[in-house]
Amino acid sequence: MLVMNGLLERIAPMTDDWKDICKTLDYALQPIVNSYTGDVFGYEALLRNWKECGFNSIFDVFDQSFQERTLYTLDLELRKKAIEKFRTIQGAETKALFYNLDNRILEMPDYSSGNTQELLSTLGIAKSNFYFELSERHEINHYSETIQILNQYKSQNFRIAIDDYGSGYSGLQLLYHSEPDIIKIDRFFIDGIDKDQKKKLFAENIVNMAHLLGIKVVAEGIETDQELNFCREIGCDYLQGYWIARPEQDILKLASSYDLDKDCSNFGKRKGENQSCLIEERLTSIIPVHLYDDGDAILKRFQKDHSIGLLPVVNNLNEPLGVIREIDLKQYVYSPLGISLFQHHSNSRGLESFVTRIPMADVNSSLEKILDITAAYNQSEGIMITRNGKYLGLLDPSNLIQLIYEQKLAYARDQNPLSGLPGNFTIHKMLAEVLKNPIPRKRIIIFDFNNFKPFNDTYGFRMGDRLIILFGEILKKTYNLDKDFIGHVGGDDFLVIQSDPVEDEVCSLTKKAQADFAESALAYYAEEHRNKGCITARNRKGHFESFSLMSVSAAVVEVIVPGNTSLDELNRILFDLKKQSKSRKDNFALLELNQSTSDLATTSSKAFKSEINFINSSSSAVV
């Protein structure tokens, strides 16, 4: 029973039946993690043991209590249970607790304000660590009163989250009036988002709108690697779901960080890390003020440094809340009693009423995503940058534009002008990354056209260029651009790096790319040559020779454990293997790069029933 500091006097007594139910009910905590690092941001408290109490669902618990007019009493008891479990987690003081608020408590006759603040104070949890989750699934019968209560919670420094956003009754109106700190996109939009373009469009627009309003976004209900990657791609700040971690009643089973890249490539992550360093270098590092700093100190900061027109505001967890603009304080500064009024107002109510939200983005966000958010904002002061939800600095629009210009210039320098794919500079960086970080397993594929010179000599270089462009498009359609890397070495040579190709053990995608090109290339030959199946052209010695129609060879290196293989040695291995693939009837050769011996051998996979062929005994890798 909940008895503390006279709290019992303000709420209705609980019946013996509900006392027994509360003793049985428990909470499981499900981690909510940073979408870039996997570090735990907070936990959602999810009710458990309701079946043991005779209920058919969680909703039945609250529906019955609502009908019996004891919902607020039950809710306070459950809040206490959730907070007590949360505070036993190691590092709880730096995490957030998300508690589902049934808005029907406002209809209870014993509802009163101030109880949660008293409860948290007694249990030693800061108000800024506590999020009220308001679900859209329940119709809000007393809308204006609900908004008033939410605003009251916010003024007391509680955090507000809208759960199941996009699922229910109030939608944009609730978002507009409640000004939440976080919205959680409903599972409906996350389920199969990688296969449904409409869901991706809806979710992406929700994320963009939220970031423009300075609101963070949680994608909840993630159950596959593909859903996770798409939620990252559209810019979700935090992730929650069974794929990451299941709810746990035993807090000892909870981790402080989770591996989000266990089944996917590190390429995108590495690119994000490199880009984040560039962003961090361009940040304006304005020391933030805290929500309960003295008002006089705020004014002195502006007076001391005339170069700043705003000050970032953070809470006790160093999470950004918005900014205080100097221009908004002028009405106080230039009136006779203004400074005294401002000091009194800020000291008695905090700085919350002076804080203006501005767009925010994580330092690992793409520059394009940050630009989209900034461009939609009608102020020119910039965007607040965070890492793991913590304040990092302010990015000025001019610095953002300069970063994007430099990025595009660097990309253009390395980009192959014909295919539009990354060139040798990027390819070498990616190969070096494979040797440095082979886990998850990587597969390197070198593609090279067969009989390309005779085709060029017969039909001209313009037709040859069209075939090069064609094959580049085939590779883009064949491989997973979210996980795999595609580069253009030059001429008719292409390179692909597949990440963790578990579902493609027999290289079916590579064989498909070869087959698709051979079939598509037929359309570029004259009917006479297609019927004959060959063309006659001069060979490299100047003599006429009959050449088969074009195809493409594939040399495949499975990087299991590269050992001490250098980049030069890897290039030599790929070159030797490419020659082998062109000499084989199926235009395909495969090897495994291991640490166990010092020889290099090639073999087709068991699916192709081919024998082992040793290439170069001086190389430092092995089948």
CSV table of N, CA, C and O in Angstrom, one decimal, residues 338-451:
chain,number,residue,atom,x,y,z
A,338,GLY,N,12.5,45.8,-15.0
A,338,GLY,CA,12.5,44.6,-15.8
A,338,GLY,C,13.4,43.5,-15.2
A,338,GLY,O,13.1,42.3,-15.1
A,339,ILE,N,14.7,43.9,-14.9
A,339,ILE,CA,15.7,42.9,-14.4
A,339,ILE,C,15.2,42.3,-13.2
A,339,ILE,O,15.3,41.0,-13.0
A,340,SER,N,14.6,43.0,-12.2
A,340,SER,CA,14.1,42.5,-11.0
A,340,SER,C,13.0,41.5,-11.3
A,340,SER,O,12.9,40.4,-10.7
A,341,LEU,N,12.1,41.9,-12.2
A,341,LEU,CA,11.0,41.0,-12.6
A,341,LEU,C,11.5,39.7,-13.2
A,341,LEU,O,11.0,38.6,-12.9
A,342,PHE,N,12.5,39.8,-14.0
A,342,PHE,CA,13.0,38.6,-14.7
A,342,PHE,C,13.7,37.7,-13.7
A,342,PHE,O,13.5,36.5,-13.7
A,343,GLN,N,14.5,38.3,-12.7
A,343,GLN,CA,15.1,37.5,-11.7
A,343,GLN,C,14.1,36.8,-10.8
A,343,GLN,O,14.2,35.6,-10.5
A,344,HIS,N,13.1,37.5,-10.5
A,344,HIS,CA,12.0,36.9,-9.6
A,344,HIS,C,11.3,35.8,-10.4
A,344,HIS,O,11.0,34.7,-9.8
A,345,HIS,N,11.0,36.1,-11.6
A,345,HIS,CA,10.2,35.1,-12.4
A,345,HIS,C,11.0,33.8,-12.6
A,345,HIS,O,10.5,32.7,-12.5
A,346,SER,N,12.3,34.0,-13.0
A,346,SER,CA,13.2,32.8,-13.2
A,346,SER,C,13.5,32.0,-12.0
A,346,SER,O,13.6,30.8,-12.0
A,347,ASN,N,13.6,32.8,-10.8
A,347,ASN,CA,14.0,32.1,-9.6
A,347,ASN,C,12.8,31.3,-9.0
A,347,ASN,O,12.9,30.2,-8.4
A,348,SER,N,11.6,31.8,-9.3
A,348,SER,CA,10.4,31.2,-8.7
A,348,SER,C,9.8,30.1,-9.6
A,348,SER,O,9.3,29.1,-9.1
A,349,ARG,N,9.9,30.3,-10.9
A,349,ARG,CA,9.3,29.3,-11.8
A,349,ARG,C,10.3,28.6,-12.7
A,349,ARG,O,10.0,27.7,-13.5
A,350,GLY,N,11.6,28.9,-12.6
A,350,GLY,CA,12.6,28.4,-13.4
A,350,GLY,C,12.6,29.1,-14.8
A,350,GLY,O,11.9,30.0,-15.0
A,351,LEU,N,13.5,28.6,-15.7
A,351,LEU,CA,13.6,29.2,-17.0
A,351,LEU,C,12.7,28.7,-18.1
A,351,LEU,O,12.8,29.1,-19.2
A,352,GLU,N,11.9,27.7,-17.7
A,352,GLU,CA,11.1,27.0,-18.7
A,352,GLU,C,10.3,27.9,-19.6
A,352,GLU,O,10.2,27.7,-20.8
A,353,SER,N,9.7,28.9,-19.0
A,353,SER,CA,8.8,29.8,-19.8
A,353,SER,C,9.6,30.7,-20.8
A,353,SER,O,9.1,31.3,-21.7
A,354,PHE,N,10.9,30.8,-20.6
A,354,PHE,CA,11.8,31.6,-21.5
A,354,PHE,C,12.5,30.7,-22.6
A,354,PHE,O,13.1,31.3,-23.4
A,355,VAL,N,12.3,29.4,-22.5
A,355,VAL,CA,13.0,28.5,-23.4
A,355,VAL,C,12.2,28.4,-24.7
A,355,VAL,O,11.0,28.1,-24.7
A,356,THR,N,12.9,28.5,-25.8
A,356,THR,CA,12.3,28.3,-27.1
A,356,THR,C,12.9,27.1,-27.8
A,356,THR,O,14.2,26.9,-27.8
A,357,ARG,N,12.1,26.2,-28.3
A,357,ARG,CA,12.7,25.0,-28.9
A,357,ARG,C,13.2,25.4,-30.3
A,357,ARG,O,12.6,26.1,-31.0
A,358,ILE,N,14.3,24.8,-30.6
A,358,ILE,CA,14.8,24.9,-32.0
A,358,ILE,C,15.1,23.4,-32.5
A,358,ILE,O,15.1,22.5,-31.7
A,359,PRO,N,15.3,23.2,-33.8
A,359,PRO,CA,15.5,21.9,-34.3
A,359,PRO,C,16.7,21.3,-33.7
A,359,PRO,O,17.7,21.9,-33.4
A,360,MET,N,16.7,19.9,-33.6
A,360,MET,CA,17.8,19.2,-33.0
A,360,MET,C,18.1,18.0,-33.9
A,360,MET,O,17.2,17.5,-34.6
A,361,ALA,N,19.4,17.5,-33.9
A,361,ALA,CA,19.8,16.3,-34.7
A,361,ALA,C,20.9,15.7,-34.0
A,361,ALA,O,21.7,16.4,-33.3
A,362,ASP,N,21.1,14.4,-34.1
A,362,ASP,CA,22.2,13.7,-33.6
A,362,ASP,C,23.4,13.9,-34.5
A,362,ASP,O,23.3,14.1,-35.7
A,363,VAL,N,24.6,13.9,-33.8
A,363,VAL,CA,25.8,14.2,-34.6
A,363,VAL,C,26.1,13.1,-35.6
A,363,VAL,O,26.8,13.4,-36.6
A,364,ASN,N,25.5,12.0,-35.5
A,364,ASN,CA,25.7,10.9,-36.5
A,364,ASN,C,24.6,11.0,-37.6
A,364,ASN,O,24.7,10.1,-38.5
A,365,SER,N,23.7,11.9,-37.6
A,365,SER,CA,22.8,12.1,-38.7
A,365,SER,C,23.5,12.5,-39.9
A,365,SER,O,24.6,13.1,-39.9
A,366,SER,N,22.9,12.1,-41.1
A,366,SER,CA,23.6,12.5,-42.3
A,366,SER,C,23.5,14.0,-42.5
A,366,SER,O,22.5,14.7,-42.0
A,367,LEU,N,24.4,14.6,-43.2
A,367,LEU,CA,24.4,16.0,-43.5
A,367,LEU,C,23.1,16.4,-44.2
A,367,LEU,O,22.6,17.5,-44.0
A,368,GLU,N,22.7,15.5,-45.1
A,368,GLU,CA,21.5,15.8,-45.9
A,368,GLU,C,20.3,15.9,-45.0
A,368,GLU,O,19.4,16.8,-45.2
A,369,LYS,N,20.2,15.0,-44.0
A,369,LYS,CA,19.1,15.0,-43.1
A,369,LYS,C,19.1,16.3,-42.2
A,369,LYS,O,18.1,16.9,-42.0
A,370,ILE,N,20.3,16.7,-41.8
A,370,ILE,CA,20.4,17.9,-41.0
A,370,ILE,C,20.0,19.1,-41.8
A,370,ILE,O,19.4,20.1,-41.3
A,371,LEU,N,20.4,19.1,-43.1
A,371,LEU,CA,20.1,20.2,-44.0
A,371,LEU,C,18.6,20.3,-44.2
A,371,LEU,O,18.0,21.4,-44.2
A,372,ASP,N,17.9,19.2,-44.3
A,372,ASP,CA,16.4,19.2,-44.5
A,372,ASP,C,15.8,19.8,-43.3
A,372,ASP,O,14.8,20.6,-43.5
A,373,ILE,N,16.2,19.5,-42.1
A,373,ILE,CA,15.6,20.0,-40.9
A,373,ILE,C,15.9,21.5,-40.8
A,373,ILE,O,15.0,22.3,-40.5
A,374,THR,N,17.1,21.9,-41.1
A,374,THR,CA,17.5,23.4,-41.0
A,374,THR,C,16.7,24.2,-42.0
A,374,THR,O,16.2,25.3,-41.8
A,375,ALA,N,16.6,23.6,-43.3
A,375,ALA,CA,15.9,24.4,-44.3
A,375,ALA,C,14.4,24.6,-44.1
A,375,ALA,O,13.9,25.6,-44.5
A,376,ALA,N,13.8,23.7,-43.3
A,376,ALA,CA,12.4,23.9,-43.0
A,376,ALA,C,12.1,24.8,-41.8
A,376,ALA,O,11.0,25.1,-41.6
A,377,TYR,N,13.2,25.2,-41.2
A,377,TYR,CA,13.1,26.1,-40.0
A,377,TYR,C,13.2,27.6,-40.5
A,377,TYR,O,14.2,27.9,-41.2
A,378,ASN,N,12.3,28.4,-40.0
A,378,ASN,CA,12.3,29.8,-40.6
A,378,ASN,C,13.3,30.8,-39.9
A,378,ASN,O,13.3,31.9,-40.2
A,379,GLN,N,14.0,30.2,-38.9
A,379,GLN,CA,15.0,31.1,-38.2
A,379,GLN,C,16.4,30.7,-38.7
A,379,GLN,O,16.6,29.6,-39.3
A,380,SER,N,17.3,31.5,-38.6
A,380,SER,CA,18.7,31.3,-39.1
A,380,SER,C,19.7,31.0,-38.1
A,380,SER,O,20.9,31.1,-38.4
A,381,GLU,N,19.3,30.7,-36.9
A,381,GLU,CA,20.3,30.5,-35.8
A,381,GLU,C,21.0,29.2,-35.7
A,381,GLU,O,21.9,29.0,-35.0
A,382,GLY,N,20.5,28.2,-36.5
A,382,GLY,CA,21.2,27.0,-36.6
A,382,GLY,C,20.4,25.8,-36.0
A,382,GLY,O,19.2,25.9,-35.7
A,383,ILE,N,21.1,24.7,-35.7
A,383,ILE,CA,20.5,23.5,-35.2
A,383,ILE,C,21.3,23.0,-34.0
A,383,ILE,O,22.5,23.1,-34.0
A,384,MET,N,20.6,22.5,-33.0
A,384,MET,CA,21.3,22.0,-31.8
A,384,MET,C,21.7,20.5,-32.1
A,384,MET,O,20.9,19.7,-32.5
A,385,ILE,N,23.0,20.2,-31.9
A,385,ILE,CA,23.5,18.9,-32.2
A,385,ILE,C,23.7,18.1,-30.8
A,385,ILE,O,24.2,18.7,-29.9
A,386,THR,N,23.3,16.9,-30.8
A,386,THR,CA,23.5,16.0,-29.7
A,386,THR,C,24.3,14.8,-30.0
A,386,THR,O,24.5,14.4,-31.1
A,387,ARG,N,24.7,14.1,-28.9
A,387,ARG,CA,25.3,12.8,-29.0
A,387,ARG,C,24.7,11.9,-27.9
A,387,ARG,O,24.8,12.3,-26.8
A,388,ASN,N,24.1,10.8,-28.3
A,388,ASN,CA,23.4,10.0,-27.3
A,388,ASN,C,22.4,10.8,-26.5
A,388,ASN,O,22.1,10.5,-25.3
A,389,GLY,N,21.8,11.8,-27.2
A,389,GLY,CA,20.7,12.6,-26.5
A,389,GLY,C,21.3,13.7,-25.7
A,389,GLY,O,20.5,14.4,-25.1
A,390,LYS,N,22.6,13.8,-25.6
A,390,LYS,CA,23.2,14.8,-24.7
A,390,LYS,C,23.7,16.0,-25.6
A,390,LYS,O,24.1,15.8,-26.7
A,391,TYR,N,23.6,17.2,-25.0
A,391,TYR,CA,24.0,18.4,-25.7
A,391,TYR,C,25.5,18.4,-26.1
A,391,TYR,O,26.3,18.0,-25.3
A,392,LEU,N,25.7,18.7,-27.4
A,392,LEU,CA,27.1,18.8,-27.9
A,392,LEU,C,27.5,20.2,-28.3
A,392,LEU,O,28.6,20.6,-28.1
A,393,GLY,N,26.6,20.9,-29.0
A,393,GLY,CA,26.9,22.2,-29.5
A,393,GLY,C,25.9,22.7,-30.5
A,393,GLY,O,24.9,22.0,-30.8
A,394,LEU,N,26.2,23.8,-31.1
A,394,LEU,CA,25.3,24.4,-32.1
A,394,LEU,C,26.0,24.4,-33.5
A,394,LEU,O,27.2,24.8,-33.6
A,395,LEU,N,25.2,24.0,-34.5
A,395,LEU,CA,25.8,24.0,-35.9
A,395,LEU,C,25.2,25.2,-36.6
A,395,LEU,O,24.0,25.2,-36.9
A,396,ASP,N,26.0,26.1,-37.0
A,396,ASP,CA,25.6,27.3,-37.7
A,396,ASP,C,25.3,26.9,-39.1
A,396,ASP,O,25.9,26.1,-39.7
A,397,PRO,N,24.2,27.5,-39.8
A,397,PRO,CA,23.8,27.2,-41.1
A,397,PRO,C,25.0,27.4,-42.1
A,397,PRO,O,25.1,26.5,-43.1
A,398,SER,N,25.8,28.4,-42.0
A,398,SER,CA,26.9,28.6,-42.9
A,398,SER,C,27.9,27.4,-42.8
A,398,SER,O,28.5,27.0,-43.8
A,399,ASN,N,28.2,26.9,-41.6
A,399,ASN,CA,29.1,25.8,-41.4
A,399,ASN,C,28.5,24.5,-42.0
A,399,ASN,O,29.2,23.7,-42.6
A,400,LEU,N,27.2,24.4,-41.9
A,400,LEU,CA,26.5,23.2,-42.5
A,400,LEU,C,26.6,23.2,-44.0
A,400,LEU,O,27.0,22.2,-44.6
A,401,ILE,N,26.4,24.4,-44.6
A,401,ILE,CA,26.5,24.5,-46.0
A,401,ILE,C,27.9,24.2,-46.5
A,401,ILE,O,28.2,23.5,-47.5
A,402,GLN,N,28.9,24.7,-45.8
A,402,GLN,CA,30.3,24.5,-46.1
A,402,GLN,C,30.7,23.0,-46.0
A,402,GLN,O,31.4,22.4,-46.9
A,403,LEU,N,30.2,22.3,-45.0
A,403,LEU,CA,30.4,20.9,-44.8
A,403,LEU,C,29.8,20.1,-46.0
A,403,LEU,O,30.5,19.2,-46.6
A,404,ILE,N,28.6,20.4,-46.4
A,404,ILE,CA,28.0,19.7,-47.5
A,404,ILE,C,28.7,20.0,-48.8
A,404,ILE,O,28.9,19.1,-49.6
A,405,TYR,N,29.2,21.2,-49.0
A,405,TYR,CA,29.9,21.5,-50.2
A,405,TYR,C,31.2,20.7,-50.3
A,405,TYR,O,31.6,20.1,-51.3
A,406,GLU,N,31.9,20.6,-49.1
A,406,GLU,CA,33.2,19.9,-49.1
A,406,GLU,C,32.9,18.4,-49.3
A,406,GLU,O,33.7,17.7,-50.0
A,407,GLN,N,31.8,17.9,-48.8
A,407,GLN,CA,31.5,16.5,-48.9
A,407,GLN,C,31.2,16.2,-50.4
A,407,GLN,O,31.7,15.2,-51.0
A,408,LYS,N,30.4,17.0,-51.0
A,408,LYS,CA,30.0,16.8,-52.4
A,408,LYS,C,31.2,16.9,-53.3
A,408,LYS,O,31.4,16.2,-54.3
A,409,LEU,N,32.1,17.9,-53.0
A,409,LEU,CA,33.3,18.1,-53.8
A,409,LEU,C,34.2,16.8,-53.7
A,409,LEU,O,34.8,16.4,-54.7
A,410,ALA,N,34.4,16.3,-52.5
A,410,ALA,CA,35.2,15.1,-52.3
A,410,ALA,C,34.6,13.9,-53.1
A,410,ALA,O,35.3,13.1,-53.7
A,411,TYR,N,33.3,13.8,-53.0
A,411,TYR,CA,32.6,12.7,-53.7
A,411,TYR,C,32.8,12.8,-55.2
A,411,TYR,O,33.0,11.8,-55.9
A,412,ALA,N,32.6,14.0,-55.7
A,412,ALA,CA,32.7,14.2,-57.1
A,412,ALA,C,34.1,13.9,-57.7
A,412,ALA,O,34.3,13.4,-58.8
A,413,ARG,N,35.1,14.3,-56.9
A,413,ARG,CA,36.5,14.0,-57.3
A,413,ARG,C,36.7,12.5,-57.5
A,413,ARG,O,37.5,12.1,-58.3
A,414,ASP,N,36.1,11.7,-56.6
A,414,ASP,CA,36.3,10.3,-56.7
A,414,ASP,C,35.3,9.5,-57.5
A,414,ASP,O,35.5,8.4,-57.9
A,415,GLN,N,34.2,10.1,-57.8
A,415,GLN,CA,33.1,9.5,-58.5
A,415,GLN,C,33.5,9.2,-60.0
A,415,GLN,O,34.0,10.1,-60.6
A,416,ASN,N,33.2,8.0,-60.4
A,416,ASN,CA,33.4,7.7,-61.8
A,416,ASN,C,32.4,8.4,-62.7
A,416,ASN,O,31.2,8.3,-62.4
A,417,PRO,N,32.8,9.2,-63.6
A,417,PRO,CA,31.9,10.1,-64.4
A,417,PRO,C,30.9,9.3,-65.2
A,417,PRO,O,29.9,9.8,-65.6
A,418,LEU,N,31.2,8.0,-65.5
A,418,LEU,CA,30.4,7.2,-66.4
A,418,LEU,C,29.2,6.6,-65.6
A,418,LEU,O,28.1,6.7,-65.9
A,419,SER,N,29.6,5.8,-64.6
A,419,SER,CA,28.7,5.1,-63.8
A,419,SER,C,28.1,5.8,-62.6
A,419,SER,O,27.0,5.4,-62.1
A,420,GLY,N,28.8,6.9,-62.2
A,420,GLY,CA,28.3,7.6,-61.0
A,420,GLY,C,28.7,6.9,-59.7
A,420,GLY,O,28.2,7.3,-58.6
A,421,LEU,N,29.4,5.8,-59.8
A,421,LEU,CA,29.8,5.0,-58.6
A,421,LEU,C,31.1,5.5,-58.0
A,421,LEU,O,31.9,6.1,-58.7
A,422,PRO,N,31.4,5.2,-56.7
A,422,PRO,CA,32.7,5.6,-56.1
A,422,PRO,C,33.8,5.0,-56.9
A,422,PRO,O,33.7,3.8,-57.4
A,423,GLY,N,34.9,5.7,-56.9
A,423,GLY,CA,36.1,5.2,-57.6
A,423,GLY,C,37.2,4.6,-56.7
A,423,GLY,O,36.9,4.2,-55.6
A,424,ASN,N,38.4,4.6,-57.2
A,424,ASN,CA,39.5,3.9,-56.5
A,424,ASN,C,39.8,4.4,-55.1
A,424,ASN,O,40.2,3.6,-54.3
A,425,PHE,N,39.7,5.7,-54.9
A,425,PHE,CA,40.1,6.2,-53.6
A,425,PHE,C,39.1,5.6,-52.5
A,425,PHE,O,39.6,5.1,-51.5
A,426,THR,N,37.8,5.6,-52.8
A,426,THR,CA,36.9,5.0,-51.8
A,426,THR,C,37.0,3.5,-51.8
A,426,THR,O,36.9,2.9,-50.7
A,427,ILE,N,37.2,2.9,-52.9
A,427,ILE,CA,37.4,1.4,-53.0
A,427,ILE,C,38.5,1.0,-52.1
A,427,ILE,O,38.4,0.0,-51.3
A,428,HIS,N,39.7,1.6,-52.2
A,428,HIS,CA,40.8,1.3,-51.3
A,428,HIS,C,40.5,1.5,-49.9
A,428,HIS,O,40.9,0.7,-49.0
A,429,LYS,N,39.8,2.5,-49.5
A,429,LYS,CA,39.4,2.7,-48.1
A,429,LYS,C,38.5,1.6,-47.6
A,429,LYS,O,38.6,1.1,-46.5
A,430,MET,N,37.6,1.2,-48.5
A,430,MET,CA,36.6,0.1,-48.1
A,430,MET,C,37.3,-1.2,-48.0
A,430,MET,O,37.1,-2.0,-47.0
A,431,LEU,N,38.3,-1.5,-48.9
A,431,LEU,CA,39.0,-2.8,-48.8
A,431,LEU,C,39.9,-2.8,-47.5
A,431,LEU,O,40.0,-3.8,-46.8
A,432,ALA,N,40.5,-1.6,-47.2
A,432,ALA,CA,41.3,-1.5,-45.9
A,432,ALA,C,40.4,-1.8,-44.7
A,432,ALA,O,40.8,-2.4,-43.7
A,433,GLU,N,39.2,-1.3,-44.8
A,433,GLU,CA,38.2,-1.5,-43.7
A,433,GLU,C,37.8,-2.9,-43.5
A,433,GLU,O,37.7,-3.4,-42.4
A,434,VAL,N,37.7,-3.6,-44.7
A,434,VAL,CA,37.4,-5.1,-44.6
A,434,VAL,C,38.5,-5.8,-43.9
A,434,VAL,O,38.3,-6.7,-43.1
A,435,LEU,N,39.8,-5.5,-44.2
A,435,LEU,CA,40.9,-6.2,-43.6
A,435,LEU,C,41.0,-5.9,-42.1
A,435,LEU,O,41.4,-6.7,-41.3
A,436,LYS,N,40.6,-4.7,-41.8
A,436,LYS,CA,40.7,-4.2,-40.4
A,436,LYS,C,39.5,-4.8,-39.5
A,436,LYS,O,39.7,-5.1,-38.4
A,437,ASN,N,38.3,-4.8,-40.1
A,437,ASN,CA,37.1,-5.3,-39.4
A,437,ASN,C,36.4,-6.3,-40.2
A,437,ASN,O,35.4,-6.0,-40.9
A,438,PRO,N,36.8,-7.6,-40.2
A,438,PRO,CA,36.2,-8.6,-41.1
A,438,PRO,C,34.9,-9.1,-40.5
A,438,PRO,O,34.2,-9.9,-41.1
A,439,ILE,N,34.5,-8.7,-39.3
A,439,ILE,CA,33.3,-9.2,-38.7
A,439,ILE,C,32.3,-8.1,-38.7
A,439,ILE,O,32.5,-7.0,-38.2
A,440,PRO,N,31.0,-8.4,-39.2
A,440,PRO,CA,30.6,-9.6,-39.8
A,440,PRO,C,31.3,-10.0,-41.1
A,440,PRO,O,31.9,-9.1,-41.7
A,441,ARG,N,31.2,-11.2,-41.5
A,441,ARG,CA,31.9,-11.7,-42.6
A,441,ARG,C,31.6,-10.9,-43.9
A,441,ARG,O,30.5,-10.4,-44.1
A,442,LYS,N,32.7,-10.7,-44.7
A,442,LYS,CA,32.5,-9.9,-45.9
A,442,LYS,C,32.8,-10.8,-47.1
A,442,LYS,O,33.6,-11.8,-47.0
A,443,ARG,N,32.3,-10.4,-48.2
A,443,ARG,CA,32.6,-11.0,-49.5
A,443,ARG,C,33.0,-10.0,-50.5
A,443,ARG,O,32.2,-9.0,-50.7
A,444,ILE,N,34.2,-10.1,-51.1
A,444,ILE,CA,34.6,-9.2,-52.1
A,444,ILE,C,34.5,-9.8,-53.5
A,444,ILE,O,34.9,-10.9,-53.7
A,445,ILE,N,33.9,-9.1,-54.4
A,445,ILE,CA,33.6,-9.6,-55.8
A,445,ILE,C,34.2,-8.6,-56.8
A,445,ILE,O,33.8,-7.4,-56.8
A,446,ILE,N,35.0,-9.1,-57.7
A,446,ILE,CA,35.5,-8.3,-58.8
A,446,ILE,C,34.8,-8.8,-60.0
A,446,ILE,O,34.9,-10.0,-60.4
A,447,PHE,N,34.2,-7.9,-60.8
A,447,PHE,CA,33.6,-8.2,-62.0
A,447,PHE,C,34.4,-7.6,-63.2
A,447,PHE,O,34.9,-6.5,-63.1
A,448,ASP,N,34.5,-8.4,-64.2
A,448,ASP,CA,35.3,-7.9,-65.4
A,448,ASP,C,34.6,-8.5,-66.7
A,448,ASP,O,34.3,-9.7,-66.8
A,449,PHE,N,34.4,-7.6,-67.6
A,449,PHE,CA,33.8,-8.0,-68.9
A,449,PHE,C,34.7,-8.9,-69.7
A,449,PHE,O,35.9,-8.8,-69.7
A,450,ASN,N,34.0,-9.9,-70.4
A,450,ASN,CA,34.7,-10.8,-71.3
A,450,ASN,C,34.4,-10.3,-72.7
A,450,ASN,O,33.3,-10.0,-73.1
A,451,ASN,N,35.5,-10.2,-73.5
A,451,ASN,CA,35.4,-9.8,-74.9
A,451,ASN,C,34.8,-8.4,-75.1
A,451,ASN,O,34.0,-8.1,-76.0
